Each structure stands twice: as C-alpha cells, then as structure tokens.
C-alpha cells in the first residue's frame, strides 16, 4: 500500500486558487446546462473506468472489490441525480414579488430572488469512502451542481485513487467545456490549511472525525472573513429495541445488529454504536456468538486501526463497562453496560469508536430508556425497533427526534440512500450545522446564497428571473407557484 | 430619557430557560395552527396599543412619532405575513421518496423529510428599530413561526418600550394558549451572555454592530455544543452612478442620495455609505448644498451619537479624504475621495460609519469603478444608477453581485420591503451567514432543521408526512410537487 503523498507546493496552490477564482465568475454567469453536462461527463468517465479505479482503491484501502464497485455506482448515480435536478425546473427556489405601489406601510418595489453560487469550495475528502465521499463524491457533486468550482484536499489514505479520479474529473470537465479551474486536487495537511485560510475559498466541506472537523471549522470561522464550513463528523447512532420487539423477533434483531455494526469493518459514520435492550432480554449469549462469528477484516489503514484499538481499550477499561467480546484477535468487539452506569460515566462512554465496536446498554423500563435518550449527544441517526401497534413510545420518539437527523423505524442506520428526501446530518457533534445534509439533493443548498434583484430591467436579469420563462422554471410569483411567464 | 436597566438575575434567568426548554417540546409537537394564532394575537395586541407603545418609544429613542407608528405597522404586518405563510401549505419543504425495492445500487427505504424547530432561540434586539428589529420584531416572528420559543435580550436603548412590548406579547401568547415559556424578555449584558452559553438555547439572532455581532457569534460558536448564530451587522451599501445617469438626472440623484443617507439620522443598516460618481460630474456644489439643507436630528442615544462623531472624525482625518460638509453643528456630514485614494487606504476608509455620514468617491472610468467594486467588503445592498439601455456594465454588475445580498437598479437601499422575495443579508461582514435573510418569509429557515423519517408507520408520522393529506400541504413526492394523498 502506497502511503506516499506529494504535498502540493505553495506556488502551484496559488495558481490553483487563482484559477478557481476565475472559474467561479464564469460558472456563476454561465448556463445551468453546462453544469449538467459537466456532472454527466464525470459520471460517464468514472463508470467507464470503474475496473481500473476499483483496482487502485482496493490496493490502497483494504476495501473489497464488490463494495468499491458498488461505491463507484453510488458516486456516479449521485452525480446524475444532481444533473437531473438541475434540468428539472422545479427546484429553482426563485421567488418573485412584483411591484405593489399600494402596499402598506410602504410601496413595494419589484423583487426577484434566486440562489447564486458561493464561489470556490474546498472539499476535505473522507478516508472511508474513497469514491462516494472523496474526490468526485457528494460534496464535490453538490458544489459543482451549485455552480461552485471545487478544490479537493485528497485524503492521504488513498492518494493514487484520488489522483486517478481527479485526472478523470479534470478531463471530463474540459471535454464538457467547463472553465479551467473548475476542479483541482491538492495534497497535504499544510496545503489544505493554507487553502482554507485563503480569501479565494468561499466555503468548505468535510467528512471525517470530530477532532478533524472541529479544528478545520475553527480555522474557517476565525478567518478575517469567515466562511461557511460544513462538517459531517460521524456519531453514535443509538438503536432502541422495545421488550415487545425483542420478544417478537429477538434473534433477527441480534443478526441485523451484528451485521450493521461490523459492516465494512465498522467504518461507517452511521454505524450503530449503542444498542439499548430491555434488561433480561435473554439474548446475550446469542449476541456474543453472532459477534464472534463475524470474520475480522483489515481496516482502511494503520492509523485508523490503531485509533480503533485505542478507543476500544479506553471504553473497555471503564469500570462501568463489561466486555462481552474483546475483539483482540482482529474480529469485532462487543461491550455492555446499563443505563445508570452509562449516565454515571456519560462523558467517557458516549464517545464514537470508529470501527467494529459497539456497546449493548440494558434499560429497566421505558422511563429509563427516555432518561438515557436525553443524555445522548446529537447523532446522524436514531433507530427504534418496536411493534407497529405499540403505545407509550411518544416520549422516547420525541427525545430521539430532538437529537438526530434521520429517524428509523426498524432496520439499521448503515446504508444511506441517495435521494431527495434523505437527510444525512444532525445536531452537533454529528455536524457543525444541523440545517444541512451532505447526502441527497438538498446538499446543494450548502453552497448557494440568495440574491435579490430590485427593480432591474428585464434585459439585465438572469434568465430564470426574466418575465419570459421559456424553460418553464417553477417560480413563486406573488405567492403562487407557477411556470408561466410574467404579465 | 430613562437608561435604567434592571439586569435579569441568574435565578430567574435559569427559570426562564427551563420554561423555554419545556415549551420547545410542546411547540415542536403542537399544531401549526397554534403558532398562527399566537402570531396574529401578538399583531392584534400591538396594533391595539400602538399609541401607548409609540409614546413610550418616542421618549426613549428620539425617533419621531410618525416613523414609530409606521414601524409598529411594519412589525404587525410582518407577524401576519408569517402567520399567513404557515397557513398556506405551499411553503412546507416536505420531501417524500416512497420505498423503491428496485433502486440501484441499493434498495431505497421510505423516506419522509420535514423541517422541525431548532428549539429555544435567543434574540438580541437592535437599537435602531425599537419595534421591527426588537422584542416582537423579525427575528422573534421568524423563530415563533418556525416553532421555537424565544428569549429576547432587550436593547438597553429602549428598556421601557421593550418591557411594554414584552408584556403585551406574553399576554397575547397566553390568550392564544401557547405554552408558558414560549416567550420571555431578559435584560443586561451578563444575562445575555449567560443565556447564549446555556445549553438550552439552540440558536441565536442578532441585529447590530459588527463588533457586537462578531463577539456574540464567537461565543455561540465556541460553546462545547456550538449553535447557529445569525447576525446582521450593517454594511457600506455602495451606490454607483454612471456618467449617462448623472447627465440624465444628476439633480434627482443628488436629492435622492441626500434623502437616503440622512433618513432617520442615518441610523439604518442599509444607509448608502459610499456614492461612486464619475469624475467631473459637476454637481459637488449641489451635493454640499443638499446635505447642508438637511436638518440635523438627535440620534438614538448618547452612545450612538458619540460613536458616530468618533468614526466620522477618524474618516475625515484620513489624508486621502476631503471634507465637503463637516456636520459639526449636528447636521449630516459629507466626505469625498477618489478611487486610487480609496484603494490606497481601503482598510480605514471602508468602515461603516453608523449615522448621517457618507463618502462621495469619484471614478475616472468604468475600469476604475470595477476596480473599486472589487475592493469592497460584503454588503447588504449594492445599487447602480444607469440608463436602461446602457451597455458595458456587465463587469461592474458582476462584481456587485459577488458582494451583496440585494441589488438595486436605481432607487435607494434604505427601506427594506417585508416580502417573500426579500433578501436582507449578504456576505461577511454584512452577516455571519450569507445563506440567510433576517427580513421576509424565508427568515424562518434560520430556525429549523430537517428531520427524515425512514420506514415509519403512518400512524406515528407527523400529520404533514402521513399518506392522507387533508390539509392539502404541497409536498414533493417522488419528484413531483403535489397536494394529493399518497397511494
């Protein structure tokens, strides 16, 4: 496995940022059609090179070929989803209020509002998704769709994959006639931090650890001119199982849980890190056996492996925590505690352990389950396994909603569908901004800001704001959603 | 004028925050209809007490009665606008993707997404709008509409107005059966900062100075659990006049400009602080005369008066700045410079001077105007006066759009219409988040976050996400906007 990284020198970084800055103006003024073409061109070229890309990534990340192949499909599907949404005029968020000289207390001018791109976006790629959250991943796709040039800071865990992908992206964008500077790859921590502090970078995106995300966020926000910085930093993803559900399908739940927390060697930000079970559930032996039966897997790289071993050891060493499966010999680990113990040591136990480790927490009754839910930090997801006709869960559901971005009824949080309705976000520390998602169509909203034109002559307005609306963009005109022309 | 403030004691602050926290749960679960009723009840009670409120405010702020009366109407109109939008099901931002077992690379679950309130919002009231940006102003209305309890930190410039308004708001919300804790007023810097650091406060809103906004933002964002903090901090609001426009209607522009920058004694965040005129425009004498003819007015309070005098003196003392009208005897001040001088001393000259002071900047040609535009910091507004058939302005318009939230063709930036299409925001330092507005319907978006329900039973979904849609909420279902039931 190559861990060599060629840090981007300051001179070429400056050229990259200057080119991104120039491209920003062209993209902001250019037709949406060119973005659509660019997104599709990237998707096509990645699909066309899937075998080569997967082979490079497999060598760098220890991830299996089937998983990586699926991930490329997810990545290109995502790019095409954004392209389709740009073509579909119903997502415009254009709002028009025509002049109203009779408005009180003051007459209203003609106001026409639309989203415009923020400018060059710096994307910090993730380790655990060398395609879907990396060079041509969700942040890049969303930023390009928003009309922003993208500078990706490669993750050092898969440098060759990053370079190969970047080369394909660059050529695809050139073929689609997007301006030079629309996309660039940089490498090295220094280059990333220098770029983040540069005034030409107008927003940032990040997927990774809490410590990394928070540190970069603090840099972005303490610039002389602060910029939005969207960080998705993983979470505990609690799962609550009721006594009725446990009784009805305990073994299925045991199997689903062990499958989910060990999937991809536990290297997902939606890995269920806490499983709340009713005390006396009687399936501890099955949980242990199911966990022991999961074959170990190599983690993404040495650094992540060591961090997992350390965090697991710290958790297991807490006096309130029992070890059910140690995971010493490379397999997954299962720990256990109960709600009073968890609450007594919440600061230490409620820590994300990135990797194949999870904690079973026993609760005595629903009141105790609610108490535990109240102590949980913000999460990307919260899951409840219960029977559909069960009552008395309102309090628990309410506490979970207050703390999570996605609420699952049954099922498991790993596997994040790329769809318009997806919300992959949540209150801190899951993300730095609970209003935004890093997966799904609305991820575009992170990289745009509104501009309102007041009393502009029709000829000088951007096309989507003009009276004539030949593209049939859906617009909110004087309160009514319409695709019609004005007047 | 009373400047007495009774700081909120720590004990009652804790009770206020506890009550807001309890109310947050009730509001988040409660029907939207109760928010509608609450907003309308506040509007009604303020309108019913307009004379008394205006009389108190006039005594505290030096603002004239007519202006204050209009401001109450603006405030109640704003509350009713939010109420109407809540009733209109077309603003829901509900996105539903039903299950698709055939989706690739992985089957798609049933996903239903809606915005939910963030929780208790702390609003820091402004000095210059004792009604519209204060206790029952835009931030309060938007947060209540979003379903968040509100704690307002009163501005010390108008304590009696704040208390009288708060008492009316509290009684109106109680009459409308909203939960206790939905609204509270606190006073004093310490109480404000203590509340901002409290984990029960989930977001903040602010209107005021750059230094104040940035300091509070830094507190909000360095909490153990950081929260969104939306600050609108005023700006320079540049106005560019072309040679053709100056020739066609120079005197009208002079009159409009002096009217706008001295309106309300220059105490608006949209006051035009920079007027770019073509060199040799020949109307300097008229500008001086028009400025001298504006009667002086008392500023909001002593502190603001002193700050204006100091900033004006600093600007006038810059070697690159000429004084056209000194404003020593209480009237407005007009300063002058040219683009090369401005660029040579940009850090000092490009400073907002809150009050009746503005700077005329002469440019030699459009290239120089564009160069000046490039040096400008982010602004709430940017205005251009040109002839409708003029060409060659693309570069200037592009630079202005890159730096402002609202772009005006003719007219003057003071006077911010409360409408769906309004955007009262802009890149830093105008605000801390360029994606949001503090005026107009979309101001609600600041105080909500999405939640996505995955595979929930219909009975447990919030009403707006259920299959049956009797309220005919507009929803995006599998890509199509529809008010129909599902299935």
Coordinates of N, CA and C in Angstrom, one line a residue, chain B residues 214-284:
Chain B
X214 N -20.0 40.0 16.0 CA -18.9 39.0 15.9 C -18.6 38.4 17.3
X215 N -18.6 39.3 18.3 CA -18.3 38.8 19.6 C -19.3 37.8 20.1
X216 N -20.5 38.0 19.9 CA -21.6 37.1 20.3 C -21.5 35.8 19.5
X217 N -21.3 36.0 18.2 CA -21.1 34.8 17.3 C -20.0 33.9 17.8
X218 N -18.9 34.5 18.2 CA -17.7 33.7 18.7 C -18.1 33.0 19.9
X219 N -18.9 33.6 20.8 CA -19.3 32.9 22.0 C -20.2 31.7 21.6
X220 N -21.2 32.0 20.7 CA -22.1 30.9 20.3 C -21.4 29.7 19.6
X221 N -20.4 30.0 18.9 CA -19.7 29.0 18.1 C -18.6 28.3 18.9
X222 N -18.2 28.9 20.0 CA -17.1 28.2 20.8 C -17.7 27.5 22.0
X223 N -19.1 27.4 22.1 CA -19.7 26.6 23.2 C -19.2 25.2 23.0
X224 N -19.3 24.4 24.1 CA -19.0 23.0 24.0 C -19.9 22.4 22.8
X225 N -21.1 22.8 22.8 CA -22.0 22.4 21.8 C -22.4 23.6 21.0
X226 N -21.7 23.9 19.9 CA -21.9 25.2 19.2 C -23.3 25.2 18.6
X227 N -23.8 26.4 18.4 CA -25.2 26.6 17.9 C -25.1 27.6 16.7
X228 N -26.1 27.5 15.8 CA -26.1 28.5 14.7 C -26.4 29.9 15.4
X229 N -25.7 30.9 14.8 CA -25.9 32.3 15.3 C -26.0 33.2 14.1
X230 N -27.1 33.8 13.9 CA -27.4 34.6 12.7 C -27.2 36.1 13.1
X231 N -26.2 36.8 12.6 CA -26.0 38.2 12.9 C -26.1 39.0 11.7
X232 N -26.9 40.1 11.7 CA -26.9 41.1 10.6 C -26.3 42.3 11.2
X233 N -25.2 42.7 10.6 CA -24.3 43.7 11.2 C -24.1 45.0 10.4
X234 N -25.0 45.3 9.5 CA -24.9 46.5 8.8 C -23.9 46.5 7.7
X235 N -23.8 47.5 6.9 CA -22.8 47.5 5.8 C -22.7 48.9 5.1
X236 N -21.8 48.9 4.1 CA -21.5 50.2 3.4 C -22.5 50.5 2.4
X237 N -23.2 49.5 1.8 CA -24.2 49.8 0.8 C -23.8 50.8 -0.3
X238 N -22.8 50.4 -1.1 CA -22.3 51.3 -2.1 C -23.3 51.6 -3.2
X239 N -23.3 52.8 -3.7 CA -24.2 53.2 -4.8 C -23.2 53.7 -6.0
X240 N -23.4 53.1 -7.2 CA -22.6 53.6 -8.3 C -23.6 54.3 -9.3
X241 N -23.1 55.5 -9.7 CA -23.9 56.2 -10.7 C -23.0 56.4 -12.0
X242 N -23.6 56.0 -13.1 CA -22.9 56.1 -14.4 C -22.9 57.6 -14.9
X243 N -22.0 57.9 -15.8 CA -22.0 59.2 -16.4 C -23.3 59.6 -17.1
X244 N -23.8 58.6 -17.8 CA -25.1 58.8 -18.5 C -26.2 59.1 -17.5
X245 N -26.3 58.4 -16.4 CA -27.4 58.6 -15.5 C -27.2 60.0 -14.8
X246 N -25.9 60.3 -14.6 CA -25.6 61.6 -13.9 C -26.1 62.7 -14.8
X247 N -25.8 62.5 -16.1 CA -26.2 63.6 -17.1 C -27.7 63.7 -17.2
X248 N -28.3 62.5 -17.2 CA -29.8 62.5 -17.5 C -30.6 63.0 -16.3
X249 N -30.1 62.7 -15.1 CA -30.9 63.1 -13.9 C -30.0 63.3 -12.7
X250 N -29.0 64.1 -12.9 CA -28.0 64.3 -11.8 C -28.6 64.9 -10.5
X251 N -29.5 65.9 -10.8 CA -30.0 66.6 -9.6 C -31.0 65.7 -8.8
X252 N -31.7 64.9 -9.5 CA -32.6 64.0 -8.9 C -31.8 63.0 -8.0
X253 N -30.7 62.5 -8.6 CA -29.8 61.6 -7.9 C -29.3 62.3 -6.6
X254 N -28.8 63.5 -6.7 CA -28.3 64.2 -5.6 C -29.4 64.3 -4.5
X255 N -30.6 64.6 -4.9 CA -31.7 64.7 -3.9 C -32.0 63.4 -3.3
X256 N -32.0 62.4 -4.1 CA -32.3 61.0 -3.6 C -31.3 60.5 -2.6
X257 N -30.0 60.8 -3.0 CA -28.9 60.3 -2.2 C -28.9 61.0 -0.8
X258 N -29.0 62.3 -0.8 CA -29.0 63.0 0.5 C -30.2 62.7 1.3
X259 N -31.3 62.4 0.7 CA -32.5 61.9 1.4 C -32.2 60.6 2.0
X260 N -31.6 59.7 1.3 CA -31.4 58.3 1.8 C -30.4 58.2 2.9
X261 N -29.2 58.9 2.7 CA -28.2 58.7 3.7 C -28.5 59.5 5.0
X262 N -29.4 60.4 5.0 CA -29.7 61.1 6.2 C -31.0 60.7 6.8
X263 N -31.7 59.8 6.1 CA -33.0 59.3 6.6 C -32.9 58.7 8.0
X264 N -33.8 59.1 8.9 CA -33.7 58.5 10.2 C -32.4 58.8 10.9
X265 N -31.8 60.0 10.6 CA -30.5 60.4 11.1 C -29.4 59.4 10.7
X266 N -29.6 58.8 9.5 CA -28.5 57.8 9.0 C -28.4 56.5 9.8
X267 N -29.5 56.2 10.6 CA -29.4 55.1 11.5 C -30.0 53.8 10.9
X268 N -29.7 53.5 9.7 CA -30.2 52.3 9.1 C -29.0 51.4 8.6
X269 N -29.2 50.1 8.7 CA -28.1 49.3 8.2 C -28.0 49.3 6.7
X270 N -29.0 49.8 6.0 CA -28.9 49.9 4.6 C -28.6 51.4 4.1
X271 N -28.1 52.2 5.0 CA -27.7 53.6 4.6 C -26.6 53.5 3.6
X272 N -26.8 54.3 2.5 CA -25.7 54.3 1.5 C -24.5 55.1 2.1
X273 N -23.4 54.3 2.3 CA -22.2 55.0 2.9 C -21.2 55.4 1.9
X274 N -21.4 55.0 0.6 CA -20.5 55.3 -0.4 C -21.3 55.6 -1.7
X275 N -21.0 56.8 -2.3 CA -21.6 57.2 -3.5 C -20.5 57.3 -4.6
X276 N -20.5 56.4 -5.6 CA -19.5 56.5 -6.6 C -20.0 57.3 -7.8
X277 N -19.3 58.4 -8.0 CA -19.7 59.3 -9.1 C -18.6 59.5 -10.2
X278 N -19.0 59.6 -11.4 CA -17.9 59.9 -12.4 C -17.2 61.2 -12.2
X279 N -15.9 61.1 -12.3 CA -15.1 62.4 -12.1 C -15.6 63.5 -13.0
X280 N -15.6 64.7 -12.5 CA -16.1 65.8 -13.4 C -17.6 65.8 -13.5
X281 N -18.3 65.2 -12.5 CA -19.8 65.2 -12.6 C -20.4 66.6 -12.5
X282 N -19.6 67.5 -11.8 CA -20.1 68.9 -11.8 C -21.2 69.2 -10.8
X283 N -21.5 68.3 -9.9 CA -22.6 68.5 -9.0 C -22.2 68.6 -7.6
X284 N -20.9 68.8 -7.4 CA -20.4 68.9 -6.0 C -21.1 70.0 -5.2

